[in-house]
Each structure stands twice: as C-alpha cells, then as structure tokens.
Amino acid sequence: MAMRRVAFHGRHLLSSSHLFCRHMSTEPMAALDRIRNSGLLKTQGLVGGKWIDSYDGKKIEVQNPATGDVIASVPCMGSKETTDAISSAYSTYSSWSKLTAAERSKTLRNWYDLIIKHKDELALLITLEQGKPIKEALGEVNYGASFIEFFSEEAKRIYGDIIPAPLSDRRLLVLKQPVGVVGAITPWNFPLAMITRKVGPALACGCTVVVKPSEFTPLTALAAADLALQAGIPPGALNIVMGNAPEIGDTLLKSTQVRKITFTGSTAVGKKLMEGSASTVKKVSLELGGNAPCIVFDDADIDVAVKGSLAAKFRNSGQTCVCANRILVQEGIYEEFAKAFVKAVQGMQVGNGLVEGTSQGPLINEAAVQKVEKFVNDATSKGANVILGGRRHSLGMTFYEPTVVSNVNRDMLLFKDEVFGPVAPLVPFKTEEDAISMANDTNAGLAAYIFTKSIPRSWCVSEALEYGLIGVNEGIISNEVAPFGGVKQSGLGREGSKYGMDEYLEVKYVCMGNLKGT
Ligand code: ADP
C-alpha cells in the first residue's frame, strides 16, 4: 500500500500525524486516479494556449490537507512567465473583444456544459486539494458553473444608451466596451467558483484574463482552464500562472497592458493591490475579509435560526468570508438557542472530505489552526466559556473540533476579527439597538444574517446594517443572479448578477455633431 502511494505521488510525507490518517488514503488515491484518467490532472501553467513549466524549472508541491500527501507539483512561476501571459492576453484581446456577443456567449456556454459534464472529477479535485466535503465540493462546482452559464447569457445584454441631446444638431450615444486585459487573483477556499465568478463576466464582456490561483489549490484552476480550451475559448484569452505570489502580483500591477485587477482574499493583500494599482490607475474590484454578524432575535423561529446559523457558520469548516463570525443572541432566547445550537453542532461529522457523511473537513494548513487556537485562548483568558469542542481534533493533521464559545464580548479577538475556522462565538445582547451597534462595530462589511419573525424588524435592521449582503432567516445567500460584495473595508465592486458585468466594462460617450444637413 505504502509502496503504491510512493510511486503514485512521487513523494510521500511520512509524519506521525499522516500515519494516523493512513486508513483514509486509499480513497484519495482512487480519486486522483479518476481525475488523471479523465485527463484533467494538469500540472503546468497555461500561457497563450500552451501548457508550460516555469522557466527556471522550479516547482511547488500541492498537498492534500486531510492527509499531508503531495498530490502533484506545479510550476513556481514569477515575473517572466507573467509578462508572457500578459502579452498573450493583450494580443488575444484584439480578436476576442471583436467577436459578436453571440459568438462569445456560445463559447462560454460550451465551457459551462463541459464543467457540468466533468463535475464529479472537478469536485474530487476540490476535495483533494482544498479539503471540503465532497458534497460541498459538488455544490461548489454547480455554483462555479452557474457563473459561466449566467454570464454566457449576459454577454448578449451589454446595452448602450442614446441620450436626448441638449442641442438639436447633436446625437449623444453611450457605448459599453470591455476594459481590456484583466489580472485575477483568487484564494484557496473556493478553488473553482472564485475563478468563474471573475473570468465568466470578464470573457463575456470581451476582456482577456491572466489568472493567478492560490498556490494551495492550483489544480482545480488548471483543470477548469483545460475545459475552457476544449470549449473553444481561444488560446491566450485565459492564462494561468502560479508560484511567487508577490512577484506575479507586482508584474500584473506594473503592466500598463493590464487594465483591471480583480481580487478575492485577505484585506491586507487587497489593500496592497489597491495601492499598487494606483501607479497605472487600474480599475479595481476587491472581495476582502468579513466579520459577519448573525443576529438571533427573541422572536426568531428557533429551528430556522439554528439551521441557518449552523449553515452560515460551518460551511467549508468556517473558511468563507461570509461565514457567521459572531452569533449575537438576544437574552430572552439565549439559553434555549445555545442548547439547540450545541446539539446541532454535535451532530456534525469531522473527517476526510472523501468519506461519506463528513460535514467538516480539515483546515487548509497549520497556520489556520494556530490562528483558531489563538482566538479561542484569547477568548477564554478574557472570560468566555468553551461549551463544545475547543481543541484540535483527534484525527490530527489540521482537523479542529467544531467549537461553540459562549459569553463572547467586544474585547475578544473572536468578536473583532475573522476566525476563519469552525468556531462559533455566542454573544448575548439586550436590545435591537445594542445588536445593530455591535454588528456594525467593525471595519468589515460583507455579509450579515438576521433571524426574526417580524417583517418590520427585518426591514429596519437590514437597512441599519452596514453590510453588502443580508440574509433574513437564511444562512446561505450567494448565487449567480445576486450581487455579491462588501462595503467598508470588505471591498469594492460586485460580483455575480447583472451588476457583475459593469466591473469589466468602460462607458464611452460619443457625441455626433453638425447633423444639420441630414
Ligand atoms: P488567504 O489568507 O485567504 O490565503 P491571501 O490574501 O493571502 O488570503 O491570498 C489570496 C490570494 O492572494 C492568493 O492567490 C495568494 O497567493 C495571493 N497573494 C498573496 N500575497 C500576494 C501579493 N503580495 N501580491 C499578489 N497576490 C498575493
């Protein structure tokens, strides 16, 4: 068994924690086999339609966070490869942007069909490199594909305008034209959907793209790019580079050929990219960190509130920017909610995402676990109580027990910052005003959730919350037809929906004058 693994992965990490997980390793091998047989295990970058290694031959390893196994090695690219990717996107722009909307639409639709055709392999790849349970991975493939389908349709709806002129011999026209070459930098928590949510509208508008996926999860991006080529997206319209993130980022930022940067990731990196875009005045869209409040009022339906907050908190083991980060519970319902919530959390199964029934996979890496530990220790040292979990899981690796911490307050890290892990902090509050004040007491402003049976309260609190997305009696709110994005330091711009197209379009005004003789 071990021998086969050695041959299969090229390298096998033999740590004690890995040995602990050894009984799981047959499934990852079978999964990898299936992906390889489908032709979707791509391990090179994509520049100008060609699969290439890094110019200096350097590589980085991609690991399965559930086992520590090395799944594959991919090129560690930098400035040179990125410059070539930009050139290829730039030269392809002139032809891609001139196709009719119907032609671009058709090609995107082909891509969507291929993603759906290969959804099982893509889901396996996501689980292998990212760790999320296979059911969630399949959900991500459908979600990710939906952006390609939606934007293939929106490609045909890029309308301009005719404005009544203030002078009779003029005609005023408004055209919408693609921005140009787009640099897209994406995170590891949604290895497919964060790419399609950017690349879908960019290609639909006539832009061409250089994508830099996370180095933790490049394989899904490469497989999706292969399907894009198969779908007929021309060589050079979609390029993928990965490796030295700051170097690739700087090259994209400095290039005058790149006209737009779109990014999903940490607020710290987002700020750097915004700053770096200033020198060439690029258009910028940023989807950054959140600190989502989930407010449960006394008048909430307790079952709906438990189900919704559980989904909002523990999806992807708490590793999404819209995950409920603070569960604010009104005093009258606090004890009852806490009891029911803990019971629901106890029912969650932690394990390798490939194992049926798993609802909580590992965290992405050791640093993520250490951050969670730091936040929990900080809370308990300031008077909070761990009422469930609170430790690394006995499975080892980066598994962490689904955790509930009660009596969290404004002084604790769990309140102030995004924990990005499976820890649910319960924060008691007295009045609606208190809840709104606590909810808005942060620089973040991405998602917020409210649980209440009152329609007036739903309206008033939704309007008072300084957030870009609000879920009322619902914990899962993202989809392709709705605008996704934050306010305050959670970002700029919107993704998905008809608004998502605007991010890749410039408005051009044409004044036709001297029409007297016509
Ligand atoms: P996270 O903490 O969720 O990994 P990051 O913001 O570090 O978030 O990463 C999101 C994406 O940004 C990844 O693709 C990562 O490689 C990339 N990245 C990180 N640092 C830089 C940088 N200095 N310039 C450009 N991209 C970067």
Coordinates of C-alpha atoms and ligand atoms in Angstrom, one line a residue:
M1 CA 0.0 0.0 0.0
A2 CA 2.7 2.5 1.0
M3 CA 4.8 1.5 -2.0
R4 CA 1.9 2.2 -4.3
R5 CA 1.5 5.6 -2.7
V6 CA 5.2 6.4 -3.1
A7 CA 5.0 5.6 -6.8
F8 CA 1.8 7.4 -7.2
H9 CA 2.6 10.7 -5.6
G10 CA 6.3 10.8 -6.3
R11 CA 6.8 11.9 -2.7
H12 CA 5.1 10.8 0.4
L13 CA 5.1 12.7 3.6
L14 CA 5.6 10.2 6.4
S15 CA 4.8 12.3 9.5
S16 CA 3.3 10.7 12.6
S17 CA 0.0 12.6 12.0
H18 CA 0.0 11.3 8.5
L19 CA 0.3 7.8 9.7
F20 CA -2.7 8.5 11.9
C21 CA -4.7 9.2 8.8
R22 CA -3.3 6.3 6.8
H23 CA -6.5 4.3 6.8
M24 CA -8.1 7.1 4.6
S25 CA -5.5 7.2 2.0
T26 CA -7.0 4.6 -0.5
E27 CA -9.8 7.0 -1.3
P28 CA -7.6 9.9 -2.3
M29 CA -5.6 7.6 -4.5
A30 CA -8.7 6.3 -6.3
A31 CA -9.9 9.9 -6.6
L32 CA -6.6 11.0 -8.1
D33 CA -6.7 8.0 -10.5
R34 CA -10.1 9.0 -11.7
I35 CA -9.0 12.6 -12.3
R36 CA -5.9 11.5 -14.1
N37 CA -7.9 9.1 -16.3
S38 CA -10.2 11.9 -17.3
G39 CA -7.2 14.0 -18.5
L40 CA -8.0 16.8 -16.1
L41 CA -4.9 16.5 -13.8
K42 CA -3.0 19.4 -15.4
T43 CA 0.3 20.3 -13.7
Q44 CA 1.7 23.1 -15.9
G45 CA 0.8 26.7 -16.2
L46 CA -1.2 27.9 -19.2
V47 CA 0.2 30.8 -21.3
G48 CA -1.0 31.6 -24.8
G49 CA -2.8 28.3 -25.0
K50 CA 0.4 26.3 -24.3
W51 CA 1.0 24.3 -21.1
I52 CA 4.3 25.4 -19.8
D53 CA 6.7 24.8 -16.9
S54 CA 8.4 27.7 -15.0
Y55 CA 11.4 29.0 -17.0
D56 CA 13.8 28.1 -14.3
G57 CA 12.2 24.7 -13.7
K58 CA 11.2 25.4 -10.1
K59 CA 8.2 23.7 -8.7
I60 CA 5.8 23.8 -5.8
E61 CA 4.0 20.9 -4.2
V62 CA 0.3 20.8 -3.8
Q63 CA -0.8 18.9 -0.7
N64 CA -4.0 17.2 0.4
P65 CA -4.7 18.9 3.7
A66 CA -6.6 15.9 5.0
T67 CA -3.6 13.5 4.7
G68 CA -0.5 15.6 4.0
D69 CA 0.1 13.6 0.8
V70 CA 1.6 15.5 -2.1
I71 CA -1.0 15.4 -4.8
A72 CA 1.1 17.0 -7.6
S73 CA 3.8 19.5 -8.3
V74 CA 3.1 22.7 -10.3
P75 CA 5.5 25.3 -11.7
C76 CA 6.7 28.0 -9.4
M77 CA 6.4 31.0 -11.8
G78 CA 7.3 34.6 -11.4
S79 CA 7.7 37.8 -13.3
K80 CA 8.9 36.4 -16.7
E81 CA 6.1 33.9 -17.1
T82 CA 3.6 36.5 -16.0
T83 CA 4.9 39.1 -18.5
D84 CA 4.4 36.5 -21.3
A85 CA 0.9 35.7 -20.0
I86 CA 0.1 39.4 -20.1
S87 CA 1.4 39.7 -23.7
S88 CA -0.6 36.8 -24.8
A89 CA -3.8 38.1 -23.2
Y90 CA -3.1 41.5 -24.7
S91 CA -2.6 40.2 -28.3
T92 CA -5.7 37.9 -28.0
Y93 CA -7.8 40.8 -26.7
S94 CA -8.0 42.4 -30.1
S95 CA -9.7 39.4 -31.7
W96 CA -11.7 38.1 -28.7
S97 CA -13.2 41.6 -28.0
K98 CA -14.2 41.9 -31.6
L99 CA -16.3 38.7 -31.8
T100 CA -20.0 39.2 -31.7
A101 CA -21.7 38.8 -28.3
A102 CA -23.4 35.7 -29.6
E103 CA -20.1 34.1 -30.5
R104 CA -18.6 34.7 -27.1
S105 CA -21.8 33.6 -25.5
K106 CA -21.8 30.3 -27.3
T107 CA -18.2 29.5 -26.3
L108 CA -18.9 30.3 -22.7
R109 CA -22.0 28.0 -22.8
N110 CA -19.7 25.2 -24.2
W111 CA -17.4 25.8 -21.2
Y112 CA -20.4 25.6 -18.8
D113 CA -21.5 22.3 -20.4
L114 CA -18.0 20.8 -20.1
I115 CA -17.7 21.8 -16.4
I116 CA -21.1 20.1 -15.7
K117 CA -20.0 17.1 -17.7
H118 CA -16.9 16.8 -15.6
K119 CA -18.4 17.9 -12.3
D120 CA -17.5 14.7 -10.4
E121 CA -13.9 14.9 -11.3
L122 CA -13.7 18.7 -10.5
A123 CA -15.4 18.0 -7.2
L124 CA -12.9 15.3 -6.3
L125 CA -10.1 17.7 -7.2
I126 CA -11.5 20.4 -5.0
T127 CA -11.8 18.0 -2.1
L128 CA -8.3 16.6 -2.6
E129 CA -6.5 19.9 -2.7
Q130 CA -8.8 22.1 -0.5
G131 CA -10.3 19.6 1.9
K132 CA -14.0 20.4 1.9
P133 CA -16.5 17.6 2.0
I134 CA -17.3 16.1 -1.4
K135 CA -21.0 17.2 -1.1
E136 CA -19.9 20.8 -0.6
A137 CA -17.3 20.4 -3.4
L138 CA -20.1 19.3 -5.8
G139 CA -22.1 22.3 -4.6
E140 CA -19.2 24.5 -5.5
V141 CA -18.9 23.0 -9.0
N142 CA -22.6 23.7 -9.6
Y143 CA -22.2 27.2 -8.1
G144 CA -19.0 27.9 -10.0
A145 CA -20.5 26.6 -13.3
S146 CA -23.6 28.8 -12.8
F147 CA -21.5 31.9 -13.2
I148 CA -20.3 30.7 -16.6
E149 CA -23.9 29.9 -17.7
F150 CA -25.3 33.2 -16.3
F151 CA -22.6 35.3 -17.9
S152 CA -22.8 33.5 -21.2
E153 CA -26.4 34.8 -21.3
E154 CA -25.5 38.3 -20.0
A155 CA -22.9 38.6 -22.8
K156 CA -25.8 39.3 -25.1
R157 CA -27.2 42.0 -22.9
I158 CA -24.5 44.7 -22.9
Y159 CA -26.7 47.5 -23.9
G160 CA -25.6 51.1 -24.6
D161 CA -27.8 54.2 -24.5
I162 CA -28.9 57.1 -26.5
I163 CA -29.3 60.4 -24.5
P164 CA -31.6 63.2 -25.7
A165 CA -29.2 65.9 -26.8
P166 CA -29.3 69.5 -25.4
L167 CA -28.7 70.8 -29.0
S168 CA -30.8 69.8 -32.0
D169 CA -27.8 69.0 -34.3
R170 CA -26.2 66.5 -31.9
R171 CA -26.8 62.9 -31.1
L172 CA -25.4 61.5 -27.9
L173 CA -24.5 57.9 -27.7
V174 CA -23.2 55.7 -24.8
L175 CA -21.3 52.6 -25.7
K176 CA -20.1 49.9 -23.3
Q177 CA -16.7 48.4 -24.1
P178 CA -14.5 45.8 -22.4
V179 CA -11.9 47.1 -20.0
G180 CA -9.1 45.2 -21.6
V181 CA -6.7 42.7 -20.0
V182 CA -7.7 41.6 -16.5
G183 CA -5.5 40.3 -13.8
A184 CA -7.5 38.0 -11.5
I185 CA -6.0 36.8 -8.2
T186 CA -8.0 34.2 -6.3
P187 CA -8.0 32.4 -3.0
W188 CA -8.0 28.7 -1.9
N189 CA -11.4 28.4 -0.2
F190 CA -13.4 28.2 -3.4
P191 CA -10.8 27.0 -5.9
L192 CA -13.3 27.0 -8.8
A193 CA -16.1 29.4 -8.0
M194 CA -13.8 32.4 -7.2
I195 CA -12.3 32.0 -10.7
T196 CA -15.5 31.5 -12.7
R197 CA -17.2 34.5 -10.9
K198 CA -14.4 36.7 -12.3
V199 CA -13.5 35.0 -15.6
G200 CA -17.1 34.5 -16.6
P201 CA -18.1 38.1 -16.8
A202 CA -14.6 39.2 -18.0
L203 CA -14.7 36.9 -21.0
A204 CA -18.4 37.7 -21.6
C205 CA -17.6 41.4 -21.9
G206 CA -14.7 40.7 -24.3
C207 CA -11.8 41.0 -21.9
T208 CA -9.0 38.5 -21.7
V209 CA -7.6 37.3 -18.5
V210 CA -4.4 36.3 -16.6
V211 CA -5.5 34.2 -13.5
K212 CA -3.3 33.6 -10.5
P213 CA -5.0 31.0 -8.4
S214 CA -3.9 30.2 -4.8
E215 CA -0.7 28.1 -4.7
F216 CA -2.6 25.8 -2.2
T217 CA -5.3 25.0 -4.9
P218 CA -4.0 25.5 -8.4
L219 CA -5.1 22.1 -9.8
T220 CA -8.8 22.9 -10.0
A221 CA -8.0 26.2 -11.8
L222 CA -5.8 24.3 -14.3
A223 CA -8.5 21.6 -14.9
A224 CA -11.1 24.4 -15.5
A225 CA -8.7 26.2 -17.9
D226 CA -8.3 22.9 -19.8
L227 CA -12.0 22.6 -20.2
A228 CA -12.1 26.3 -21.4
L229 CA -9.6 25.4 -24.1
Q230 CA -11.7 22.4 -25.1
A231 CA -14.8 24.6 -25.2
G232 CA -13.2 26.8 -27.8
I233 CA -12.1 29.7 -25.7
P234 CA -9.1 30.9 -27.8
P235 CA -5.5 30.4 -26.7
G236 CA -4.4 33.5 -24.9
A237 CA -7.9 34.6 -23.7
L238 CA -7.4 32.7 -20.4
N239 CA -3.9 32.3 -19.0
I240 CA -3.0 30.7 -15.7
V241 CA 0.2 31.5 -13.8
M242 CA 1.1 30.5 -10.2
G243 CA 4.1 30.5 -7.9
N244 CA 5.7 33.5 -6.4
A245 CA 2.5 35.5 -5.4
P246 CA 4.1 38.9 -4.7
E247 CA 6.2 38.8 -7.9
I248 CA 3.3 37.7 -10.1
G249 CA 1.1 40.4 -8.3
D250 CA 3.7 43.1 -8.9
T251 CA 4.1 42.2 -12.5
L252 CA 0.4 42.5 -13.1
L253 CA 0.2 45.8 -11.2
K254 CA 3.1 47.4 -13.0
S255 CA 1.9 46.4 -16.5
T256 CA 0.2 49.2 -18.5
Q257 CA -1.4 46.4 -20.6
V258 CA -3.3 45.1 -17.6
R259 CA -6.3 47.5 -17.2
K260 CA -8.1 45.8 -14.3
I261 CA -7.3 43.9 -11.2
T262 CA -9.9 41.7 -9.6
F263 CA -9.1 40.0 -6.3
T264 CA -10.6 37.8 -3.6
G265 CA -8.6 37.3 -0.5
S266 CA -7.4 38.9 2.7
T267 CA -7.9 42.5 3.4
A268 CA -4.2 43.1 3.9
V269 CA -3.3 41.8 0.4
G270 CA -6.3 43.6 -1.1
K271 CA -5.0 46.9 0.3
K272 CA -1.6 46.3 -1.2
L273 CA -3.1 45.6 -4.6
M274 CA -5.3 48.7 -4.5
E275 CA -2.2 50.7 -3.6
G276 CA -0.2 49.1 -6.4
S277 CA -2.9 49.7 -8.9
A278 CA -2.6 53.5 -8.4
S279 CA 0.6 53.8 -10.4
T280 CA -1.1 52.7 -13.6
V281 CA -4.7 53.8 -12.5
K282 CA -6.3 50.4 -13.0
K283 CA -9.9 49.6 -12.4
V284 CA -10.0 47.5 -9.2
S285 CA -12.6 45.1 -7.7
L286 CA -11.9 43.6 -4.3
E287 CA -13.7 40.9 -2.3
L288 CA -12.0 41.0 1.1
G289 CA -12.4 39.7 4.6
G290 CA -15.7 39.8 6.5
N291 CA -16.7 39.7 10.2
A292 CA -20.3 38.6 9.7
P293 CA -22.8 39.1 12.5
C294 CA -25.6 36.6 12.7
I295 CA -28.3 38.2 14.9
V296 CA -30.9 35.9 16.5
F297 CA -33.8 37.9 18.0
D298 CA -36.1 36.7 20.7
D299 CA -38.9 36.5 18.2
A300 CA -36.9 34.1 15.9
D301 CA -38.2 30.7 14.9
I302 CA -35.6 28.7 16.8
D303 CA -35.3 25.8 14.3
V304 CA -34.9 28.2 11.4
A305 CA -32.3 30.2 13.4
V306 CA -30.3 27.1 14.4
K307 CA -30.4 25.7 10.9
G308 CA -29.5 29.0 9.2
S309 CA -26.7 30.0 11.6
L310 CA -25.2 26.5 11.5
A311 CA -25.0 26.6 7.7
A312 CA -23.7 30.2 7.8
K313 CA -21.0 29.3 10.4
F314 CA -19.8 25.8 9.5
R315 CA -19.8 25.8 5.7
N316 CA -16.3 24.9 4.5
S317 CA -15.3 24.4 8.1
G318 CA -15.8 28.1 8.7
Q319 CA -13.4 29.1 5.9
T320 CA -15.5 31.5 3.9
C321 CA -15.6 35.3 4.0
V322 CA -19.4 35.2 4.5
C323 CA -19.2 32.7 7.4
A324 CA -21.1 33.9 10.5
N325 CA -18.2 35.1 12.6
R326 CA -20.3 36.4 15.6
I327 CA -23.6 34.9 16.6
L328 CA -25.4 37.7 18.5
V329 CA -28.3 36.2 20.5
Q330 CA -30.9 38.2 22.4
E331 CA -31.1 37.5 26.1
G332 CA -34.6 36.0 26.1
I333 CA -33.7 33.3 23.7
Y334 CA -30.0 32.9 24.5
E335 CA -30.1 29.7 26.7
E336 CA -32.6 27.9 24.5
F337 CA -30.7 28.8 21.3
A338 CA -27.3 27.9 22.8
K339 CA -28.7 24.4 23.8
A340 CA -30.2 23.7 20.4
F341 CA -27.2 25.1 18.6
V342 CA -24.7 22.9 20.5
K343 CA -26.9 19.9 19.9
A344 CA -26.8 20.6 16.1
V345 CA -23.1 21.1 16.1
Q346 CA -22.5 17.9 18.0
G347 CA -24.2 16.1 15.1
M348 CA -21.5 17.2 12.6
Q349 CA -19.0 14.6 11.4
V350 CA -15.4 15.6 11.1
G351 CA -13.2 13.8 8.7
N352 CA -11.6 13.4 5.3
G353 CA -14.0 15.1 2.8
L354 CA -14.0 12.0 0.6
V355 CA -15.5 9.9 3.3
E356 CA -19.3 9.8 3.1
G357 CA -21.1 11.6 5.8
T358 CA -18.3 14.0 6.5
S359 CA -19.6 17.5 7.1
Q360 CA -16.4 19.1 8.4
G361 CA -13.1 18.7 6.6
P362 CA -9.6 19.8 7.7
L363 CA -8.5 23.4 7.8
I364 CA -6.3 24.5 4.9
N365 CA -3.0 24.4 6.8
E366 CA -1.2 24.6 10.2
A367 CA -1.2 28.4 10.3
A368 CA -5.0 28.3 10.0
V369 CA -5.3 26.0 13.1
Q370 CA -2.8 28.2 15.0
K371 CA -5.0 31.2 14.3
V372 CA -8.1 29.4 15.6
E373 CA -6.2 28.3 18.7
K374 CA -5.0 31.9 19.4
F375 CA -8.6 33.3 19.1
V376 CA -10.0 30.6 21.4
N377 CA -7.3 31.1 24.0
D378 CA -7.7 34.8 23.9
A379 CA -11.5 34.5 24.5
T380 CA -11.2 32.0 27.4
S381 CA -8.5 34.2 29.0
K382 CA -10.9 37.1 29.0
G383 CA -13.9 35.1 30.5
A384 CA -15.6 33.3 27.7
N385 CA -16.5 29.6 28.1
V386 CA -15.9 26.8 25.6
I387 CA -19.2 24.9 25.7
L388 CA -18.3 22.5 22.9
G389 CA -15.0 21.4 21.3
G390 CA -12.2 23.9 21.6
R391 CA -9.3 21.6 20.7
R392 CA -7.5 20.1 17.7
H393 CA -9.4 17.0 16.6
S394 CA -8.1 13.6 17.5
L395 CA -7.8 12.9 13.7
G396 CA -4.6 15.0 13.8
M397 CA -3.4 17.0 10.8
T398 CA -5.3 20.2 10.6
F399 CA -8.6 18.9 11.8
Y400 CA -10.2 21.1 14.5
E401 CA -13.2 20.2 16.6
P402 CA -16.4 22.1 15.7
T403 CA -16.5 24.6 18.6
V404 CA -19.0 26.8 20.4
V405 CA -17.8 29.5 22.7
S406 CA -20.3 31.3 24.9
N407 CA -20.3 34.8 26.5
V408 CA -18.1 36.3 24.0
N409 CA -17.8 40.1 24.1
R410 CA -16.4 43.1 22.2
D411 CA -12.9 42.9 23.8
M412 CA -12.2 39.5 22.3
L413 CA -10.4 38.6 19.1
L414 CA -13.4 36.3 18.3
F415 CA -15.5 39.5 18.1
K416 CA -13.1 41.8 16.4
D417 CA -11.5 39.6 13.7
E418 CA -12.4 36.9 11.3
V419 CA -11.5 33.5 12.9
F420 CA -11.8 31.6 9.5
G421 CA -12.4 28.3 11.3
P422 CA -15.1 26.1 12.9
V423 CA -15.6 28.2 16.0
A424 CA -19.0 29.8 16.7
P425 CA -18.8 32.6 19.3
L426 CA -22.2 33.3 21.0
V427 CA -22.6 36.9 22.1
P428 CA -25.5 37.9 24.3
F429 CA -27.4 41.2 23.7
K430 CA -30.3 43.1 25.2
T431 CA -32.0 45.4 22.6
E432 CA -32.3 45.7 18.9
E433 CA -30.1 48.9 19.1
D434 CA -27.4 47.0 21.0
A435 CA -27.4 44.3 18.3
I436 CA -27.1 46.9 15.5
S437 CA -24.3 48.7 17.3
M438 CA -22.4 45.5 18.0
A439 CA -22.9 44.3 14.4
N440 CA -21.6 47.5 12.9
D441 CA -18.7 47.8 15.3
T442 CA -16.1 46.6 12.8
N443 CA -14.3 47.8 9.7
A444 CA -15.6 44.8 7.8
G445 CA -19.0 44.9 5.9
L446 CA -19.5 41.9 3.8
A447 CA -22.4 39.6 5.0
A448 CA -24.8 39.8 7.9
Y449 CA -27.7 37.5 8.9
I450 CA -30.8 38.2 10.9
F451 CA -33.3 35.7 12.4
T452 CA -36.7 37.2 13.3
K453 CA -40.3 36.6 12.5
S454 CA -41.0 40.3 12.4
I455 CA -41.3 41.8 9.0
P456 CA -40.9 45.4 10.2
R457 CA -37.7 44.4 12.1
S458 CA -36.4 42.5 9.0
W459 CA -36.6 45.8 7.0
C460 CA -35.3 48.2 9.7
V461 CA -32.4 46.0 10.7
S462 CA -31.4 45.2 7.1
E463 CA -31.3 48.9 6.4
A464 CA -29.3 49.7 9.5
L465 CA -26.6 47.1 9.0
E466 CA -23.5 48.4 7.2
Y467 CA -23.1 45.3 5.1
G468 CA -23.2 44.5 1.4
L469 CA -25.2 41.2 1.8
I470 CA -28.0 40.5 4.2
G471 CA -29.6 37.1 4.9
V472 CA -33.0 37.3 6.6
N473 CA -34.0 33.9 8.1
E474 CA -31.5 32.3 5.7
G475 CA -27.8 31.3 6.1
I476 CA -26.9 30.5 2.5
I477 CA -27.4 33.5 0.3
S478 CA -24.9 33.5 -2.5
N479 CA -25.9 32.7 -6.0
E480 CA -25.1 33.7 -9.6
V481 CA -28.0 36.1 -10.1
A482 CA -27.5 38.2 -7.0
P483 CA -24.8 40.9 -6.4
F484 CA -22.1 39.8 -4.1
G485 CA -19.7 42.3 -2.5
G486 CA -18.9 44.3 0.6
V487 CA -18.9 47.8 2.0
K488 CA -16.3 49.5 4.3
Q489 CA -13.0 47.5 4.2
S490 CA -14.7 44.4 2.9
G491 CA -14.2 45.5 -0.6
L492 CA -15.1 47.3 -3.8
G493 CA -17.4 46.3 -6.6
R494 CA -19.9 43.5 -7.0
E495 CA -19.6 40.0 -8.5
G496 CA -22.4 37.9 -10.0
S497 CA -25.6 39.3 -11.3
K498 CA -26.1 42.0 -14.0
Y499 CA -24.1 44.3 -11.8
G500 CA -21.1 42.0 -12.1
M501 CA -20.8 42.9 -15.8
D502 CA -20.2 46.6 -15.0
E503 CA -16.9 45.7 -13.4
Y504 CA -15.4 44.7 -16.7
L505 CA -16.9 47.4 -18.9
E506 CA -16.0 51.0 -19.6
V507 CA -18.6 53.6 -20.5
K508 CA -17.8 55.5 -23.6
Y509 CA -19.7 58.6 -24.7
V510 CA -19.8 59.5 -28.3
C511 CA -21.1 63.0 -29.4
M512 CA -22.1 63.2 -33.0
G513 CA -22.3 66.8 -34.1
N514 CA -23.1 69.0 -37.0
L515 CA -26.1 66.9 -38.1
K516 CA -27.9 70.0 -39.5
G517 CA -27.6 68.9 -43.2
T518 CA -29.0 65.4 -42.7
Ligands
ADP1 P1 -5.6 34.0 2.4 O1 -5.1 34.4 3.7 O2 -7.0 33.7 2.4 O3 -4.7 32.9 1.8 P2 -4.4 35.9 0.8 O4 -4.8 37.3 0.5 O5 -3.1 35.7 1.4 O6 -5.6 35.2 1.5 O7 -4.4 35.1 -0.6 C1 -5.3 35.3 -1.6 C2 -4.6 35.3 -3.0 O8 -3.7 36.4 -3.0 C3 -3.8 34.0 -3.2 O9 -3.8 33.7 -4.6 C4 -2.4 34.5 -2.8 O10 -1.4 33.7 -3.4 C5 -2.4 35.9 -3.4 N1 -1.4 36.8 -2.8 C6 -0.9 36.8 -1.5 N2 0.0 37.8 -1.4 C7 0.1 38.5 -2.6 C8 0.8 39.6 -3.1 N3 1.6 40.3 -2.3 N4 0.5 40.0 -4.3 C9 -0.4 39.4 -5.1 N5 -1.1 38.3 -4.7 C10 -0.9 37.8 -3.5

